[in-house]
mmCIF file of C-alpha atoms in Angstrom:
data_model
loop_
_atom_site.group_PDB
_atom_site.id
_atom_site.type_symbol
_atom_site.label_atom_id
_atom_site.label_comp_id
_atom_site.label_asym_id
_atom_site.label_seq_id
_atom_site.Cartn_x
_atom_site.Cartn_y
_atom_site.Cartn_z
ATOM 1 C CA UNK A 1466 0.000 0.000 0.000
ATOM 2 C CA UNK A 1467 1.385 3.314 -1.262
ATOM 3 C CA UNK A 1468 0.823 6.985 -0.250
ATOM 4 C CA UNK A 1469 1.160 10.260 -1.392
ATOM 5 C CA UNK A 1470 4.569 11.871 1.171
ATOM 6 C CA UNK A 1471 4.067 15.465 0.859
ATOM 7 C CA UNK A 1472 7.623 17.419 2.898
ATOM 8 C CA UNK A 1473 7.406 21.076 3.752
ATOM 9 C CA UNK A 1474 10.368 22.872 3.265
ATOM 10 C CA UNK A 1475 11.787 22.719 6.758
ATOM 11 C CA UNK A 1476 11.944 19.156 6.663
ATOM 12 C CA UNK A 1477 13.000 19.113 2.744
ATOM 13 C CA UNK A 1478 16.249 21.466 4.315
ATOM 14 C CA UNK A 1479 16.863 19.331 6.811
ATOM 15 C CA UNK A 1480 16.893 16.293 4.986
ATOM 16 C CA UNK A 1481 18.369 16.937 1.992
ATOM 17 C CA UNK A 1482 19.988 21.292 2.139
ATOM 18 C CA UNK A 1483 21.977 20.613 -1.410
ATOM 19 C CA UNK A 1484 18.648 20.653 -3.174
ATOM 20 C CA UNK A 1485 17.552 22.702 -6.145
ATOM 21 C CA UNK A 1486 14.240 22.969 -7.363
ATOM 22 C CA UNK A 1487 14.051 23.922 -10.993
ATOM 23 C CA UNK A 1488 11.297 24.884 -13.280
ATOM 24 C CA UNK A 1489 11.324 23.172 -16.287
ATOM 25 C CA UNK A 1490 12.959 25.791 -18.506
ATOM 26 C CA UNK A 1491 15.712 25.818 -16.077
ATOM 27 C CA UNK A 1492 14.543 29.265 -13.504
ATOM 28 C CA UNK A 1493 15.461 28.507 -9.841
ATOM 29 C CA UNK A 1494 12.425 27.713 -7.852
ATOM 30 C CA UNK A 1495 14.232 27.340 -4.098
ATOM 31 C CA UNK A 1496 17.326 26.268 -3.036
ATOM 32 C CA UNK A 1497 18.124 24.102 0.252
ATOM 33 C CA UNK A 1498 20.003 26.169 3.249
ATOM 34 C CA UNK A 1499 23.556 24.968 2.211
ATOM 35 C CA UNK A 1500 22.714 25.195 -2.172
ATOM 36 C CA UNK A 1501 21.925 28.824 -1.122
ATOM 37 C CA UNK A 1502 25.447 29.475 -0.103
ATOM 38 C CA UNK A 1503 26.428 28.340 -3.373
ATOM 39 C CA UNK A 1504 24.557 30.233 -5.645
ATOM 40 C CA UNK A 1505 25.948 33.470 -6.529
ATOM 41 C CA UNK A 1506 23.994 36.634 -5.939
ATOM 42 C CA UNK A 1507 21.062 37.425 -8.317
ATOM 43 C CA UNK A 1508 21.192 33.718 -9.703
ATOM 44 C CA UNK A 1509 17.706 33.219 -11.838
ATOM 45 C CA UNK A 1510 18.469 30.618 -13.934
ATOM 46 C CA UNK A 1511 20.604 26.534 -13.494
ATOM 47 C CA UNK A 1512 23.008 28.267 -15.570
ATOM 48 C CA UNK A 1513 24.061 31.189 -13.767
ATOM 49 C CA UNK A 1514 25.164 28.423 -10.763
ATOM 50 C CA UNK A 1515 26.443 25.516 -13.054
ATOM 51 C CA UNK A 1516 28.528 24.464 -16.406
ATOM 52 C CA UNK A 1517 28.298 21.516 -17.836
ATOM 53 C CA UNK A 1518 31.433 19.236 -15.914
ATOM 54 C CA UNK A 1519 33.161 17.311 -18.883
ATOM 55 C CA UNK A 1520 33.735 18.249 -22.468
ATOM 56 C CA UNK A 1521 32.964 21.846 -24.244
ATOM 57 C CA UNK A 1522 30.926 24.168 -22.835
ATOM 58 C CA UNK A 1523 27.596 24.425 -24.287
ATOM 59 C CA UNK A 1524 25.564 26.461 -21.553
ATOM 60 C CA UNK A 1525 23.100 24.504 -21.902
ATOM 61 C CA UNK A 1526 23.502 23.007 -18.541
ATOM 62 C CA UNK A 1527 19.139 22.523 -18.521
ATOM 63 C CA UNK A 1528 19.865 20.300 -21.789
ATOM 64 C CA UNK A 1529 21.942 17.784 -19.493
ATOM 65 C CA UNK A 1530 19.617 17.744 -16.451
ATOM 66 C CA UNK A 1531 16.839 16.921 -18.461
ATOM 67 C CA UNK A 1532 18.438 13.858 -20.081
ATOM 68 C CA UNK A 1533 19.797 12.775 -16.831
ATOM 69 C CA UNK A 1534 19.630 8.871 -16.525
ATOM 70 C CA UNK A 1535 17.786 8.437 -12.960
ATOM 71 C CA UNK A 1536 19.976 5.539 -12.737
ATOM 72 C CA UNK A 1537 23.022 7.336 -12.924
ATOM 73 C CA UNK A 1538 24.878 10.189 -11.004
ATOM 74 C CA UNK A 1539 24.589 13.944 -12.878
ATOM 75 C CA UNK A 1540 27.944 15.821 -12.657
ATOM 76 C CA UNK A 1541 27.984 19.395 -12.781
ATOM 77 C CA UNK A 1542 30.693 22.419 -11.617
ATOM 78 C CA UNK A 1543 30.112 25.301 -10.062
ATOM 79 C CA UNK A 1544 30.031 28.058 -12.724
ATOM 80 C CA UNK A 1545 32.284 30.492 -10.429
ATOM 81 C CA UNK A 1546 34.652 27.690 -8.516
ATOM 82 C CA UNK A 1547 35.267 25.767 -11.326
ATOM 83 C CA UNK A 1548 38.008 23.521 -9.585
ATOM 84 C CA UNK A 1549 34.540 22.552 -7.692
ATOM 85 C CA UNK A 1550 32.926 19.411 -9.167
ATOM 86 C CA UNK A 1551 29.243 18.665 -7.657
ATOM 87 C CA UNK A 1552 27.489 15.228 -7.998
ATOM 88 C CA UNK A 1553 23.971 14.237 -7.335
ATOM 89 C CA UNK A 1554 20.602 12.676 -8.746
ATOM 90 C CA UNK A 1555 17.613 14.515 -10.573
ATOM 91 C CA UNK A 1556 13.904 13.602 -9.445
ATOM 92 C CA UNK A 1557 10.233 14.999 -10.729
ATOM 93 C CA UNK A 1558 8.575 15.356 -7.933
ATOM 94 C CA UNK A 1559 4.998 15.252 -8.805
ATOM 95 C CA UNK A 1560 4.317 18.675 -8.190
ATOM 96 C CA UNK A 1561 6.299 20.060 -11.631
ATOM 97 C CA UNK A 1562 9.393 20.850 -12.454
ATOM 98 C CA UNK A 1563 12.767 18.875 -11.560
ATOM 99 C CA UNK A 1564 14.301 17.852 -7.769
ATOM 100 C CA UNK A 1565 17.974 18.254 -7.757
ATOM 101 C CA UNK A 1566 20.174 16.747 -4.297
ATOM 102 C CA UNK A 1567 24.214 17.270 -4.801
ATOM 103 C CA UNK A 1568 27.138 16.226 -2.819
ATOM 104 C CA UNK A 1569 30.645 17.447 -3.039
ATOM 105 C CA UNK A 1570 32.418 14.079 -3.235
ATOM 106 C CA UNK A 1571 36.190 15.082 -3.842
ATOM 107 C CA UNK A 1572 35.478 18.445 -3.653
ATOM 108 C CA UNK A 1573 34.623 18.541 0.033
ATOM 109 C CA UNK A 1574 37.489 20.467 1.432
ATOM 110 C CA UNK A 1575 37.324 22.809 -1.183
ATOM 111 C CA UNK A 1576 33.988 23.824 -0.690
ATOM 112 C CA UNK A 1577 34.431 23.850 2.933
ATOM 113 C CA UNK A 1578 37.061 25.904 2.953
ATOM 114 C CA UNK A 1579 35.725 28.133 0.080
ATOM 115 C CA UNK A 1580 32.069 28.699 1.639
ATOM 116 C CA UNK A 1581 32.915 27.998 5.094
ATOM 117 C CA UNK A 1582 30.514 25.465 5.912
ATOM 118 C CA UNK A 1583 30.235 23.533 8.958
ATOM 119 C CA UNK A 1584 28.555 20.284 10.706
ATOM 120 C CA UNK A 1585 24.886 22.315 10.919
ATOM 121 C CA UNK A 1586 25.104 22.722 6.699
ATOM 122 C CA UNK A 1587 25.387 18.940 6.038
ATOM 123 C CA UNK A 1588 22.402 16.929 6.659
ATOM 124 C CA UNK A 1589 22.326 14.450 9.715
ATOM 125 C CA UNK A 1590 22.941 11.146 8.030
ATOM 126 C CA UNK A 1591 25.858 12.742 5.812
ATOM 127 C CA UNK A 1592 29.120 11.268 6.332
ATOM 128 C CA UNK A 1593 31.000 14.379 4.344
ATOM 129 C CA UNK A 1594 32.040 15.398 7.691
ATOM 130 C CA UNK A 1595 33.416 12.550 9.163
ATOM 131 C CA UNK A 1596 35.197 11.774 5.791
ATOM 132 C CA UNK A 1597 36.685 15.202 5.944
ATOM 133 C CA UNK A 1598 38.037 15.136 9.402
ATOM 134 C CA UNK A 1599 39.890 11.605 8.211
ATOM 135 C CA UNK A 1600 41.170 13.275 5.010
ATOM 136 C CA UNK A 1601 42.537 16.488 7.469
ATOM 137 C CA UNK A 1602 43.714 13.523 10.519
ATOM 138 C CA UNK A 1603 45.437 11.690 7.623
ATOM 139 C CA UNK A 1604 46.963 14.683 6.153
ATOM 140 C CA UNK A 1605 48.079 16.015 9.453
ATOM 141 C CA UNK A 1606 49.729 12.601 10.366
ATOM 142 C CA UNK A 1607 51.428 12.429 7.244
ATOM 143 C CA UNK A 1608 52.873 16.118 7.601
ATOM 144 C CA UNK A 1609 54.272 15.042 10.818
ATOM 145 C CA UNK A 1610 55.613 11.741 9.600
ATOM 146 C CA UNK A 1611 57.336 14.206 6.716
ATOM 147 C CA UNK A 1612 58.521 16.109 9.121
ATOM 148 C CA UNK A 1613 59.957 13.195 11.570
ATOM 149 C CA UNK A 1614 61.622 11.609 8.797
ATOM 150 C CA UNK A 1615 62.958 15.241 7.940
ATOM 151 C CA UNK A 1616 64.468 15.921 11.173
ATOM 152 C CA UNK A 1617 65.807 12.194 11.283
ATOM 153 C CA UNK A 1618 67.571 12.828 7.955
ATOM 154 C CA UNK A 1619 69.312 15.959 9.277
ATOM 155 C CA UNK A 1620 70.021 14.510 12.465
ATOM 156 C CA UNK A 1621 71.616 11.287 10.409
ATOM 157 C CA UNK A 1622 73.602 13.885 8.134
ATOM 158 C CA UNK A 1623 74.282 15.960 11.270
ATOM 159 C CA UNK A 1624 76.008 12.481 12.876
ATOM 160 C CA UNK A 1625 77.742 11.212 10.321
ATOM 161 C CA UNK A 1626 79.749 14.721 9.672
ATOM 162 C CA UNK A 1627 80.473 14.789 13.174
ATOM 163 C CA UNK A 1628 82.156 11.063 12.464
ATOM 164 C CA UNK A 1629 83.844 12.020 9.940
ATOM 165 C CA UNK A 1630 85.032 15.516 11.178
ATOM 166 C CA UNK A 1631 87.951 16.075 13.279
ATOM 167 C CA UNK A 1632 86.777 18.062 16.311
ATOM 168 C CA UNK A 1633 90.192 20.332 16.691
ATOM 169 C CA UNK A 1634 90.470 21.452 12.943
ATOM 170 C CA UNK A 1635 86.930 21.228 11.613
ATOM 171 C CA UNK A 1636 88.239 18.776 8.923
ATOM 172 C CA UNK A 1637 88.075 15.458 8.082
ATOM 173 C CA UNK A 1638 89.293 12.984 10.281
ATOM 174 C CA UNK A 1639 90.711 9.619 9.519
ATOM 175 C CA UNK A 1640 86.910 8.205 9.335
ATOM 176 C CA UNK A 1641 86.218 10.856 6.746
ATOM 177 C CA UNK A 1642 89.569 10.556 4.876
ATOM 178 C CA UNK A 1643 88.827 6.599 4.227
ATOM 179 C CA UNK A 1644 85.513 7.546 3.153
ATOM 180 C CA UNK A 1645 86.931 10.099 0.681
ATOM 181 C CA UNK A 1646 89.223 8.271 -0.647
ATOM 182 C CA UNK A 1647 87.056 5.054 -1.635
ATOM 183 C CA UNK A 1648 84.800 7.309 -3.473
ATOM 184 C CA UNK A 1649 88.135 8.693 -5.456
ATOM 185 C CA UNK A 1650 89.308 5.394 -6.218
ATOM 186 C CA UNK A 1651 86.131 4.207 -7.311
ATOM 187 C CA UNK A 1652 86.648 3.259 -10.819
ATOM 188 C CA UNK A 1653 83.234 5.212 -11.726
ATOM 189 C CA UNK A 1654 84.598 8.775 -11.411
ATOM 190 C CA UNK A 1655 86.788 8.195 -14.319
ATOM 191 C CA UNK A 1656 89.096 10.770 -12.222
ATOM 192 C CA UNK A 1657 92.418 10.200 -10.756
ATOM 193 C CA UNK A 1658 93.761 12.761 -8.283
ATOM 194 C CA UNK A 1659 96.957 12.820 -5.886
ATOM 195 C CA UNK A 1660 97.118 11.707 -2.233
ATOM 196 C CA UNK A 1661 99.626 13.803 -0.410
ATOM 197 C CA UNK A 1662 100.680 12.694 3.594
ATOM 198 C CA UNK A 1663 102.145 15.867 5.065
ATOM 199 C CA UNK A 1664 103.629 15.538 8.778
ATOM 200 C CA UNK A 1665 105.247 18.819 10.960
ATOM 201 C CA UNK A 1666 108.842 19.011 11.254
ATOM 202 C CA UNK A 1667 109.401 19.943 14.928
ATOM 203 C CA UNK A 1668 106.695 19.735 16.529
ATOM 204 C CA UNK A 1669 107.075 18.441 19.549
ATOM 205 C CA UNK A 1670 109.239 21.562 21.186
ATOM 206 C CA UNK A 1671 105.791 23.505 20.708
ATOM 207 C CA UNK A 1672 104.046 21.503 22.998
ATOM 208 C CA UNK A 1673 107.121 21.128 25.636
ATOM 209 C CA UNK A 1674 108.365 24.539 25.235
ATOM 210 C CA UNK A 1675 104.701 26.938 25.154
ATOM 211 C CA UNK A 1676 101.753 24.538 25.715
ATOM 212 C CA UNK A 1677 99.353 22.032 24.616
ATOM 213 C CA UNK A 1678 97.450 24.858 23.315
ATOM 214 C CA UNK A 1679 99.697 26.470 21.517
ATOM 215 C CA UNK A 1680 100.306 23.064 19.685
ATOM 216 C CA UNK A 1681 96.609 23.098 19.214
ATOM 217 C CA UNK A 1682 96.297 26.280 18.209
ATOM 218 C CA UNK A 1683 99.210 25.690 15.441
ATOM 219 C CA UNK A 1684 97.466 22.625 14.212
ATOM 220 C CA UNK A 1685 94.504 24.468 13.646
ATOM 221 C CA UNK A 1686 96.105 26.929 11.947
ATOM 222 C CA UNK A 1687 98.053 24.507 9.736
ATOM 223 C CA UNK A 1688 94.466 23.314 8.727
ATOM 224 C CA UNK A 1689 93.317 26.593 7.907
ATOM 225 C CA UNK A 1690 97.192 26.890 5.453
ATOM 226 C CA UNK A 1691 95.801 23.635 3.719
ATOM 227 C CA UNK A 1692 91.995 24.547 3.174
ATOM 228 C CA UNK A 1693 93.495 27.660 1.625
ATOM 229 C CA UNK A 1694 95.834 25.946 -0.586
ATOM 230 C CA UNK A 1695 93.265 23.447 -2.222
ATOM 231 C CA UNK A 1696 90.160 23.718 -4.344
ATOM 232 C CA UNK A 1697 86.600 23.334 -2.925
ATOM 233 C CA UNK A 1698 86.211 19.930 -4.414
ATOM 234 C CA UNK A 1699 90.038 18.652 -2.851
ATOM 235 C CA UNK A 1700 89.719 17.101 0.561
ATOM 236 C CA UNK A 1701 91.467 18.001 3.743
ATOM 237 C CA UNK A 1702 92.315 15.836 6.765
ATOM 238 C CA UNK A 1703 93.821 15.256 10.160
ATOM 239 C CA UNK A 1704 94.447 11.733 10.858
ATOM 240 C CA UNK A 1705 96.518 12.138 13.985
ATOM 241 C CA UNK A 1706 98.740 14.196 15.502
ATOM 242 C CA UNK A 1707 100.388 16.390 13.368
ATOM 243 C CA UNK A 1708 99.790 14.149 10.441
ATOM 244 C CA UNK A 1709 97.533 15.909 7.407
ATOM 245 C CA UNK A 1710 96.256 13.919 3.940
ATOM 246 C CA UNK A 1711 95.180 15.991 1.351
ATOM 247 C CA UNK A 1712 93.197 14.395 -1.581
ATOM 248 C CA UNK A 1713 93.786 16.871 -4.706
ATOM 249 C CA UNK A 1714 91.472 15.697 -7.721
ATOM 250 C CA UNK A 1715 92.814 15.778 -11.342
ATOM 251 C CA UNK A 1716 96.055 14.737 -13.269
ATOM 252 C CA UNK A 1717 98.789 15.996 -12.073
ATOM 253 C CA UNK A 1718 102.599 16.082 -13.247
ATOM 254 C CA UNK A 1719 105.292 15.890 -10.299
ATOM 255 C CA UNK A 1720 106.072 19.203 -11.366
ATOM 256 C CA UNK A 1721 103.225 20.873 -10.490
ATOM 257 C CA UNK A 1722 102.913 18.577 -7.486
ATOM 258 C CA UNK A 1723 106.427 19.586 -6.868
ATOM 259 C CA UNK A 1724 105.021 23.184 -6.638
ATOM 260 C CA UNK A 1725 101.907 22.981 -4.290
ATOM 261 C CA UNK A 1726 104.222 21.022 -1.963
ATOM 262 C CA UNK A 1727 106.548 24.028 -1.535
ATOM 263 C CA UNK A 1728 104.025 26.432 -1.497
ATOM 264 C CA UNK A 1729 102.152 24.230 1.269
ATOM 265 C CA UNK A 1730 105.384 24.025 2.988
ATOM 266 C CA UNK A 1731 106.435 28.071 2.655
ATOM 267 C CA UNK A 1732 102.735 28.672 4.368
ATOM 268 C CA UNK A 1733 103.211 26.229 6.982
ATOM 269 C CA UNK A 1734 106.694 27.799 7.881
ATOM 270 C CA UNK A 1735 105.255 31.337 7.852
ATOM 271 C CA UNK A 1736 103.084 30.390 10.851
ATOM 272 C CA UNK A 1737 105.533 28.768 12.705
ATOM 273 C CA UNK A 1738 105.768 30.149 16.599
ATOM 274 C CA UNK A 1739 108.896 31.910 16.825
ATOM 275 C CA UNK A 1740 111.749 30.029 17.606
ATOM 276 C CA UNK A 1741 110.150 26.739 16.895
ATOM 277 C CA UNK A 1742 111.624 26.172 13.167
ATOM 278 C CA UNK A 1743 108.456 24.322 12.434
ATOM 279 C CA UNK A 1744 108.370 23.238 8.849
ATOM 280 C CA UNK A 1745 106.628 19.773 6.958
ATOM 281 C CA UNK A 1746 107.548 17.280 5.230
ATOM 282 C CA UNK A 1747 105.371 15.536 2.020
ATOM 283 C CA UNK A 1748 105.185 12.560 0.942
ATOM 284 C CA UNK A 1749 102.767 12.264 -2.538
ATOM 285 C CA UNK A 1750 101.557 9.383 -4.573
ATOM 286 C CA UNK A 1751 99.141 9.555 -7.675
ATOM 287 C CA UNK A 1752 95.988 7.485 -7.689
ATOM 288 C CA UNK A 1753 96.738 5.534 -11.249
ATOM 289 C CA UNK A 1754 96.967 1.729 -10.723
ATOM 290 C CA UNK A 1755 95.247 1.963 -7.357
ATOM 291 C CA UNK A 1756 91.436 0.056 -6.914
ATOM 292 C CA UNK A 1757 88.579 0.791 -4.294
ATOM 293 C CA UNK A 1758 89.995 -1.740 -1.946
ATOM 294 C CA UNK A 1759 93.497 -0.323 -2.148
ATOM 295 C CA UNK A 1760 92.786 2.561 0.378
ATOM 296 C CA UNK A 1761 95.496 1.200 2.912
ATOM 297 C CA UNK A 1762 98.181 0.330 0.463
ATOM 298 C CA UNK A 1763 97.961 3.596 -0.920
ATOM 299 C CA UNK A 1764 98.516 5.303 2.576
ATOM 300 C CA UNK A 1765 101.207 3.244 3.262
ATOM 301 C CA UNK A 1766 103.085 4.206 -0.249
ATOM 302 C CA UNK A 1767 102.425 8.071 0.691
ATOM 303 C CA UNK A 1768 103.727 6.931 4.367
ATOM 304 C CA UNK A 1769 107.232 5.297 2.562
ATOM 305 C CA UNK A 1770 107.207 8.759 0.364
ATOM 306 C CA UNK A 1771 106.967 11.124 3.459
ATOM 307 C CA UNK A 1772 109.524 9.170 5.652
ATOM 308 C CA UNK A 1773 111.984 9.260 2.313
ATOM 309 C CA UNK A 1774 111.686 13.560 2.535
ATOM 310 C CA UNK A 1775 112.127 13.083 6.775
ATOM 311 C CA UNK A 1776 115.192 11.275 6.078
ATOM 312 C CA UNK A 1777 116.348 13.846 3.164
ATOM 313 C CA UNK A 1778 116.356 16.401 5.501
ATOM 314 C CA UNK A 1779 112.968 17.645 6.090
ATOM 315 C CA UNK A 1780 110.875 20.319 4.809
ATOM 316 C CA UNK A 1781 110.474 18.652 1.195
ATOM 317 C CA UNK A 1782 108.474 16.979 -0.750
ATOM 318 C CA UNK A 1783 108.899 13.370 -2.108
ATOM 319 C CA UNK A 1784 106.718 11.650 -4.829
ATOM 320 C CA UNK A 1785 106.382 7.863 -4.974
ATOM 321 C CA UNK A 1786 106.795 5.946 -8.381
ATOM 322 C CA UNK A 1787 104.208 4.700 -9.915
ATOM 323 C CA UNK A 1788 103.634 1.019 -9.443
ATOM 324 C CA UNK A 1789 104.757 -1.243 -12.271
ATOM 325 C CA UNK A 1790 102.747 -1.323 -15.208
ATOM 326 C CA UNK A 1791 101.212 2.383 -15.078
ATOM 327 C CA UNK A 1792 101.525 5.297 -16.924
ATOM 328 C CA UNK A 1793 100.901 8.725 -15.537
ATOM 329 C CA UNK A 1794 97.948 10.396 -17.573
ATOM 330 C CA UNK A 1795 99.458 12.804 -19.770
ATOM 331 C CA UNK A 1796 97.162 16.180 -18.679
ATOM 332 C CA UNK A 1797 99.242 18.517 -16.243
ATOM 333 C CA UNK A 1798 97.799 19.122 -13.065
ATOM 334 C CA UNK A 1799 96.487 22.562 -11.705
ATOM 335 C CA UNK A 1800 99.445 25.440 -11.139
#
């Protein structure tokens, strides 16, 4: 047994407040509570609200409401927030004219945000809300995970430079020279470059005659001597001691090796304490014929070179042969 349900518009807003009632030629009968915010001001007609959602537009927005399949969802966007994509069904009511109900589907945050609607403009059994809040909960978890994973990454980066940094001199350690020099001998780069193993001639007196600090405070300086005396992509480092490694990238002749040695060697004596005679002593050996896994043999070499200057006297430099079967690469080095 069927009968006639006849709504008065309170209930009709409260049930349903995206409605639109239409005439048939398309003029705007009434509009539910939340519709209302919608329309734009002085709104007549379905076409001064909507355009047609897909394809061209035709403005004849009336056109595709009419030959709405009842089956099937009608999809129309908001003629003046057209990133705003509605969805809903189209009834006849009995009474003339066409029933339209919307919801905002994807476009819920939009339109919230846009129109500033709240709980009280979403009817009762609506789950827009509740979808919404999980959308915002999800986004705000995810911004926090983004930013965890941030400050985890820059706390990583932050602990391995501090592993690989010497804490007197601000540059490399030992750690950080290893690490340096496997990616230089790694047969990808396609670059060779020159290991140099610089040690301070005299040193010792500093720290018995003026002070631990002073010694520390002419190590430090010593650094700063190097950083100058190298390009930004060379690496610096203090493995010990008074023991420095420089890793200069590029061919280089002994000539011109020759020649940063001395300068090195001039700055380093320019800074000496007075009375101290502190000087250096270099020992240098070129990358070619050397492999990833040869990072110890390769210090040792450049140890054998510096002792070899130490023994000729001190305050030069020595450069190790190559090993058998390699040919230095025939571009000169920087001057």
């Amino acid at each position: 047994m069927t009968r006639a349900l006849t709504l008065g518009q309170a209930a009709l807003d409260r049930l349903m407040p995206m409605h639109l009632c239409l005439a048939e030629n398309g003029v705007i009968h009434f509009a539910g509570p939340t519709m209302q915010k919608l329309v734009p001001p002085g709104a007549q007609v379905v076409e001064d609200i909507f355009v047609e959602a897909k394809g061209t537009e035709t403005g004849c927005v009336m056109t595709q409401i009419r030959a709405a399949d009842p089956a099937r969802r009608l999809s129309l966007r908001l003629r003046h927030h057209r990133q705003m994509v509605l969805r809903g069904h189209v009834v006849a009511p009995g009474f003339g004219g066409l029933l339209l109900n919307f919801g905002f589907g994807v476009s819920l945050s939009d339109a919230v945000a846009t129109f500033g609607l709240t709980e009280n403009d979403f009817a009762p059994t609506e789950l827009a809300l509740e979808l919404m809040f999980l959308q915002e909960a999800n986004r705000a978890i995810q911004g926090e995970l983004a930013r965890f994973n941030r400050h985890l990454m820059l706390a990583r980066q932050d602990a391995e430079r501090e592993a690989h940094t010497d804490p007197l001199t601000g540059i490399l350690n030992r750690r950080g020279l290893l690490a340096a020099m496997r990616g230089a001998l790694d047969s990808r780069s396609g670059q060779g470059f020159a290991l140099v193993h610089l040690d301070l001639d005299n040193f010792k007196p500093v720290n018995d005659r003026l002070g631990h600090g002073a010694g520390d405070r002419l190590l430090f300086d010593v650094a700063r001597v190097l950083g100058r005396a190298v390009r930004a992509h060379d690496h610096v480092a203090r493995i010990g001691g008074d023991e420095f490694v420089l890793i200069l990238g590029g061919s280089w002749t002994c000539q011109a090796l020759t020649a940063i040695g001395t300068r090195i060697i001039r700055g380093i004596e320019e800074i000496s304490p007075e009375g101290c005679g502190i000087s250096a002593s270099l020992g240098i050996v070129l990358s070619a014929g050397y492999g990833p896994d040869d990072t110890d043999r390769m210090l040792h070499d450049a140890d054998v070179a510096l002792y070899r200057s130490k023994r000729a006297g001190k305050g030069r430099v020595s450069i190790a042969p190559l090993p058998l079967g390699c040919t230095p690469r025939p571009l000169p080095g920087p001057q």
